[in-house]
Amino acid sequence: MGKYFGTDGIRGRVGDRPITPDFVLKLGWAAGKALAAEGNTRVLIGKDTRISGYMLESALEAGFSAAGVNVEFLGPMPTPAIAYLTRTFRAAAGIVISASHNPYYDNGIKFFSDSGHKLSDALEQRIEDYLDQEIDCVSSEKLGRASRIPDAAGRYIEFCKSVFPSELSLSKLKLVVDCANGATYHIAPNVFRELGAQVIEIGSTPNGLNINAGCGATDLAALTAKVREEKADIGIALDGDGDRLMIVDAEGVVIDGDEIVYALVRQAIKDGTLEGGVVGTVMSNMGMQLALEKLNVPFTRAKVGDRFVMEALRENRWFIGGEGSGHIINLKYHSTGDGIIAAIQFLSAMVRERCSARAMIQGMQKLPQVLVNVRFTSGTDPLCEDNVLSAVAEVEKALAGEGRVLLRKSGTEPLIRVMVEGKDSARVKAYAQQIASEVAAIV
């Protein structure tokens, strides 16, 4: 991570640096200077439904204009839609104003390159270099202009539909779609309806403050209840910016990102389209790894974050990867993780195989995994403390090679994440609490 950029752009609480109008204005200017130096002076800006998006959008526009870069606004759009539109409009970059799954009072800025991928480390460094300089302004005749792309949503809906096999239909499926009161509220329900499904919407009435609040991929209670009430075939949960997917089956059982990846890989093997292996993360459930081994599919782990999954995919020249939290990447369809497209792939496999959502994950048995988050506010690094290291060593010895322990700092929130995985649920929970207690005593 750089001085300003984290694993997923720049993120924080609105009103606290760096998510302030003055810093974001300068960020727009710095990014504009770095991009203009490469000869392309056109960028797209999209956002999720947070009320702060209006303020940050205006600040970015002013900064880009001062650097002589033209801005085209997309309005509320899913993060993967902005990656797609950046590529198709041949823009220098796409900018996303979103804090993804975080509450409304957080926000962030992340960038896509002209190819629809995350910015290179070199370009991020050039932007950071400009951020440390005094802001200036091009002459009036060279100022950037601003406009809107009115048909952005329609373009993206058609792109999503294009990945669904033309010979299939969702007409026999009843879906509940939870848009997390976020950026997919006017996209996802239309995609699934136009593919033939009967769609019941929830989390599709954003008001600027209710994004991810008791809904979406990070809180499945409302979706589970609605699926049971409606006797739906499946529930689809997206997060605030549309790059995560979680699924609920007809009985209300959750199917997470690891299981979705497994289902897509198993279907790709049946279709004869799988090339290479699968990238997970250090948090991926050991059950997925074991299930893929039975299918003779290579598997490797990356650091947590879709950026690192993407890097490992490109390095290995593989196509499918993801995280248990619901980031699913398939480079045969898109340049970044996309919740809607992952859902379309899952649904098309269900239709092709004429099976239930639960049947899609047959052959994979997750191991009990407990994650405890400890808020981290002090300057001390608890991951290096002797008491914490001793507790980890003690638990690892007790697991005797039949489980895992992982401690890491969150890349998006001030948290230490303590994960323990093993065969016995009660023991795993106790071990996680034991280590978390040692971490909490320090932070």
mmCIF file with all atom_site columns, C-alpha atoms in Angstrom, residues 89-191:
data_model
loop_
_atom_site.group_PDB
_atom_site.id
_atom_site.type_symbol
_atom_site.label_atom_id
_atom_site.label_alt_id
_atom_site.label_comp_id
_atom_site.label_asym_id
_atom_site.label_entity_id
_atom_site.label_seq_id
_atom_site.pdbx_PDB_ins_code
_atom_site.Cartn_x
_atom_site.Cartn_y
_atom_site.Cartn_z
_atom_site.occupancy
_atom_site.B_iso_or_equiv
_atom_site.pdbx_formal_charge
_atom_site.auth_seq_id
_atom_site.auth_comp_id
_atom_site.auth_asym_id
_atom_site.auth_atom_id
_atom_site.pdbx_PDB_model_num
ATOM 1   C CA . PHE A 1 89  ? -15.707 4.351   -24.029 1.00 0.00 ? 89  PHE A CA 1
ATOM 2   C CA . ARG A 1 90  ? -11.896 4.222   -24.370 1.00 0.00 ? 90  ARG A CA 1
ATOM 3   C CA . ALA A 1 91  ? -11.539 6.567   -21.395 1.00 0.00 ? 91  ALA A CA 1
ATOM 4   C CA . ALA A 1 92  ? -8.234  7.134   -19.635 1.00 0.00 ? 92  ALA A CA 1
ATOM 5   C CA . ALA A 1 93  ? -9.709  5.959   -16.354 1.00 0.00 ? 93  ALA A CA 1
ATOM 6   C CA . GLY A 1 94  ? -12.925 5.189   -14.524 1.00 0.00 ? 94  GLY A CA 1
ATOM 7   C CA . ILE A 1 95  ? -13.402 6.565   -11.032 1.00 0.00 ? 95  ILE A CA 1
ATOM 8   C CA . VAL A 1 96  ? -15.726 4.901   -8.520  1.00 0.00 ? 96  VAL A CA 1
ATOM 9   C CA . ILE A 1 97  ? -17.053 6.828   -5.520  1.00 0.00 ? 97  ILE A CA 1
ATOM 10  C CA . SER A 1 98  ? -17.956 4.059   -3.104  1.00 0.00 ? 98  SER A CA 1
ATOM 11  C CA . ALA A 1 99  ? -17.045 2.362   0.149   1.00 0.00 ? 99  ALA A CA 1
ATOM 12  C CA . SER A 1 100 ? -18.481 -0.940  -1.087  1.00 0.00 ? 100 SER A CA 1
ATOM 13  C CA . HIS A 1 101 ? -19.963 -2.890  1.861   1.00 0.00 ? 101 HIS A CA 1
ATOM 14  C CA . ASN A 1 102 ? -19.244 -0.204  4.505   1.00 0.00 ? 102 ASN A CA 1
ATOM 15  C CA . PRO A 1 103 ? -21.977 1.911   6.186   1.00 0.00 ? 103 PRO A CA 1
ATOM 16  C CA . TYR A 1 104 ? -23.248 5.121   4.584   1.00 0.00 ? 104 TYR A CA 1
ATOM 17  C CA . TYR A 1 105 ? -21.005 7.388   6.680   1.00 0.00 ? 105 TYR A CA 1
ATOM 18  C CA . ASP A 1 106 ? -17.905 5.948   5.006   1.00 0.00 ? 106 ASP A CA 1
ATOM 19  C CA . ASN A 1 107 ? -16.937 6.563   1.412   1.00 0.00 ? 107 ASN A CA 1
ATOM 20  C CA . GLY A 1 108 ? -13.982 6.075   -0.865  1.00 0.00 ? 108 GLY A CA 1
ATOM 21  C CA . ILE A 1 109 ? -12.422 6.629   -4.256  1.00 0.00 ? 109 ILE A CA 1
ATOM 22  C CA . LYS A 1 110 ? -11.035 3.871   -6.449  1.00 0.00 ? 110 LYS A CA 1
ATOM 23  C CA . PHE A 1 111 ? -9.775  3.877   -9.996  1.00 0.00 ? 111 PHE A CA 1
ATOM 24  C CA . PHE A 1 112 ? -9.930  1.634   -13.047 1.00 0.00 ? 112 PHE A CA 1
ATOM 25  C CA . SER A 1 113 ? -7.459  1.875   -15.908 1.00 0.00 ? 113 SER A CA 1
ATOM 26  C CA . ASP A 1 114 ? -8.434  2.143   -19.572 1.00 0.00 ? 114 ASP A CA 1
ATOM 27  C CA . SER A 1 115 ? -8.418  -1.682  -19.739 1.00 0.00 ? 115 SER A CA 1
ATOM 28  C CA . GLY A 1 116 ? -10.965 -2.019  -16.911 1.00 0.00 ? 116 GLY A CA 1
ATOM 29  C CA . HIS A 1 117 ? -8.392  -3.248  -14.380 1.00 0.00 ? 117 HIS A CA 1
ATOM 30  C CA . LYS A 1 118 ? -7.158  -1.585  -11.196 1.00 0.00 ? 118 LYS A CA 1
ATOM 31  C CA . LEU A 1 119 ? -4.497  1.080   -11.746 1.00 0.00 ? 119 LEU A CA 1
ATOM 32  C CA . SER A 1 120 ? -0.893  -0.053  -11.933 1.00 0.00 ? 120 SER A CA 1
ATOM 33  C CA . ASP A 1 121 ? 1.299   0.554   -8.907  1.00 0.00 ? 121 ASP A CA 1
ATOM 34  C CA . ALA A 1 122 ? 3.412   2.897   -11.029 1.00 0.00 ? 122 ALA A CA 1
ATOM 35  C CA . LEU A 1 123 ? 0.441   5.118   -11.935 1.00 0.00 ? 123 LEU A CA 1
ATOM 36  C CA . GLU A 1 124 ? -0.813  5.139   -8.331  1.00 0.00 ? 124 GLU A CA 1
ATOM 37  C CA . GLN A 1 125 ? 2.659   6.267   -7.281  1.00 0.00 ? 125 GLN A CA 1
ATOM 38  C CA . ARG A 1 126 ? 2.631   9.116   -9.822  1.00 0.00 ? 126 ARG A CA 1
ATOM 39  C CA . ILE A 1 127 ? -0.739  10.261  -8.457  1.00 0.00 ? 127 ILE A CA 1
ATOM 40  C CA . GLU A 1 128 ? 0.647   10.162  -4.917  1.00 0.00 ? 128 GLU A CA 1
ATOM 41  C CA . ASP A 1 129 ? 3.668   12.193  -6.055  1.00 0.00 ? 129 ASP A CA 1
ATOM 42  C CA . TYR A 1 130 ? 1.354   14.908  -7.407  1.00 0.00 ? 130 TYR A CA 1
ATOM 43  C CA . LEU A 1 131 ? -0.642  14.868  -4.153  1.00 0.00 ? 131 LEU A CA 1
ATOM 44  C CA . ASP A 1 132 ? 2.485   16.056  -2.370  1.00 0.00 ? 132 ASP A CA 1
ATOM 45  C CA . GLN A 1 133 ? 2.819   19.043  -4.723  1.00 0.00 ? 133 GLN A CA 1
ATOM 46  C CA . GLU A 1 134 ? 1.041   22.397  -4.725  1.00 0.00 ? 134 GLU A CA 1
ATOM 47  C CA . ILE A 1 135 ? -2.130  22.401  -6.820  1.00 0.00 ? 135 ILE A CA 1
ATOM 48  C CA . ASP A 1 136 ? -2.209  24.607  -9.915  1.00 0.00 ? 136 ASP A CA 1
ATOM 49  C CA . CYS A 1 137 ? -4.642  25.208  -12.754 1.00 0.00 ? 137 CYS A CA 1
ATOM 50  C CA . VAL A 1 138 ? -4.415  25.097  -16.528 1.00 0.00 ? 138 VAL A CA 1
ATOM 51  C CA . SER A 1 139 ? -5.343  28.246  -18.459 1.00 0.00 ? 139 SER A CA 1
ATOM 52  C CA . SER A 1 140 ? -9.068  28.872  -18.956 1.00 0.00 ? 140 SER A CA 1
ATOM 53  C CA . GLU A 1 141 ? -9.205  27.666  -22.561 1.00 0.00 ? 141 GLU A CA 1
ATOM 54  C CA . LYS A 1 142 ? -7.698  24.323  -21.490 1.00 0.00 ? 142 LYS A CA 1
ATOM 55  C CA . LEU A 1 143 ? -10.017 23.607  -18.549 1.00 0.00 ? 143 LEU A CA 1
ATOM 56  C CA . GLY A 1 144 ? -11.772 20.252  -18.573 1.00 0.00 ? 144 GLY A CA 1
ATOM 57  C CA . ARG A 1 145 ? -15.468 20.041  -19.426 1.00 0.00 ? 145 ARG A CA 1
ATOM 58  C CA . ALA A 1 146 ? -18.208 18.000  -17.749 1.00 0.00 ? 146 ALA A CA 1
ATOM 59  C CA . SER A 1 147 ? -21.106 16.048  -19.267 1.00 0.00 ? 147 SER A CA 1
ATOM 60  C CA . ARG A 1 148 ? -23.315 13.047  -18.548 1.00 0.00 ? 148 ARG A CA 1
ATOM 61  C CA . ILE A 1 149 ? -23.784 9.670   -20.254 1.00 0.00 ? 149 ILE A CA 1
ATOM 62  C CA . PRO A 1 150 ? -27.577 9.227   -20.082 1.00 0.00 ? 150 PRO A CA 1
ATOM 63  C CA . ASP A 1 151 ? -27.774 5.621   -21.318 1.00 0.00 ? 151 ASP A CA 1
ATOM 64  C CA . ALA A 1 152 ? -25.079 4.151   -19.045 1.00 0.00 ? 152 ALA A CA 1
ATOM 65  C CA . ALA A 1 153 ? -27.496 1.865   -17.177 1.00 0.00 ? 153 ALA A CA 1
ATOM 66  C CA . GLY A 1 154 ? -29.011 0.455   -20.360 1.00 0.00 ? 154 GLY A CA 1
ATOM 67  C CA . ARG A 1 155 ? -25.598 -0.241  -21.837 1.00 0.00 ? 155 ARG A CA 1
ATOM 68  C CA . TYR A 1 156 ? -24.568 -2.194  -18.767 1.00 0.00 ? 156 TYR A CA 1
ATOM 69  C CA . ILE A 1 157 ? -27.805 -4.163  -18.561 1.00 0.00 ? 157 ILE A CA 1
ATOM 70  C CA . GLU A 1 158 ? -27.249 -5.335  -22.145 1.00 0.00 ? 158 GLU A CA 1
ATOM 71  C CA . PHE A 1 159 ? -23.659 -6.310  -21.338 1.00 0.00 ? 159 PHE A CA 1
ATOM 72  C CA . CYS A 1 160 ? -24.778 -8.410  -18.368 1.00 0.00 ? 160 CYS A CA 1
ATOM 73  C CA . LYS A 1 161 ? -27.454 -10.138 -20.423 1.00 0.00 ? 161 LYS A CA 1
ATOM 74  C CA . SER A 1 162 ? -24.916 -10.961 -23.133 1.00 0.00 ? 162 SER A CA 1
ATOM 75  C CA . VAL A 1 163 ? -23.111 -13.460 -20.874 1.00 0.00 ? 163 VAL A CA 1
ATOM 76  C CA . PHE A 1 164 ? -26.292 -15.551 -20.462 1.00 0.00 ? 164 PHE A CA 1
ATOM 77  C CA . PRO A 1 165 ? -26.588 -18.377 -23.050 1.00 0.00 ? 165 PRO A CA 1
ATOM 78  C CA . SER A 1 166 ? -29.103 -17.374 -25.700 1.00 0.00 ? 166 SER A CA 1
ATOM 79  C CA . GLU A 1 167 ? -30.699 -20.838 -25.774 1.00 0.00 ? 167 GLU A CA 1
ATOM 80  C CA . LEU A 1 168 ? -31.606 -20.688 -22.074 1.00 0.00 ? 168 LEU A CA 1
ATOM 81  C CA . SER A 1 169 ? -34.221 -18.774 -20.062 1.00 0.00 ? 169 SER A CA 1
ATOM 82  C CA . LEU A 1 170 ? -34.865 -18.005 -16.402 1.00 0.00 ? 170 LEU A CA 1
ATOM 83  C CA . SER A 1 171 ? -38.624 -18.177 -16.976 1.00 0.00 ? 171 SER A CA 1
ATOM 84  C CA . LYS A 1 172 ? -39.111 -21.103 -14.570 1.00 0.00 ? 172 LYS A CA 1
ATOM 85  C CA . LEU A 1 173 ? -37.301 -19.417 -11.673 1.00 0.00 ? 173 LEU A CA 1
ATOM 86  C CA . LYS A 1 174 ? -38.641 -17.160 -8.950  1.00 0.00 ? 174 LYS A CA 1
ATOM 87  C CA . LEU A 1 175 ? -35.903 -14.950 -7.527  1.00 0.00 ? 175 LEU A CA 1
ATOM 88  C CA . VAL A 1 176 ? -35.617 -12.561 -4.607  1.00 0.00 ? 176 VAL A CA 1
ATOM 89  C CA . VAL A 1 177 ? -32.998 -9.917  -5.418  1.00 0.00 ? 177 VAL A CA 1
ATOM 90  C CA . ASP A 1 178 ? -31.515 -7.804  -2.620  1.00 0.00 ? 178 ASP A CA 1
ATOM 91  C CA . CYS A 1 179 ? -29.714 -4.742  -3.989  1.00 0.00 ? 179 CYS A CA 1
ATOM 92  C CA . ALA A 1 180 ? -28.468 -3.508  -0.576  1.00 0.00 ? 180 ALA A CA 1
ATOM 93  C CA . ASN A 1 181 ? -30.090 -0.111  -1.304  1.00 0.00 ? 181 ASN A CA 1
ATOM 94  C CA . GLY A 1 182 ? -26.985 0.447   -3.363  1.00 0.00 ? 182 GLY A CA 1
ATOM 95  C CA . ALA A 1 183 ? -25.756 0.977   -6.883  1.00 0.00 ? 183 ALA A CA 1
ATOM 96  C CA . THR A 1 184 ? -27.471 -2.063  -8.454  1.00 0.00 ? 184 THR A CA 1
ATOM 97  C CA . TYR A 1 185 ? -31.000 -0.998  -7.459  1.00 0.00 ? 185 TYR A CA 1
ATOM 98  C CA . HIS A 1 186 ? -31.931 0.025   -11.024 1.00 0.00 ? 186 HIS A CA 1
ATOM 99  C CA . ILE A 1 187 ? -29.748 -2.567  -12.763 1.00 0.00 ? 187 ILE A CA 1
ATOM 100 C CA . ALA A 1 188 ? -29.962 -6.053  -11.225 1.00 0.00 ? 188 ALA A CA 1
ATOM 101 C CA . PRO A 1 189 ? -33.767 -6.494  -11.066 1.00 0.00 ? 189 PRO A CA 1
ATOM 102 C CA . ASN A 1 190 ? -34.060 -5.444  -14.711 1.00 0.00 ? 190 ASN A CA 1
ATOM 103 C CA . VAL A 1 191 ? -31.311 -7.822  -15.825 1.00 0.00 ? 191 VAL A CA 1
#
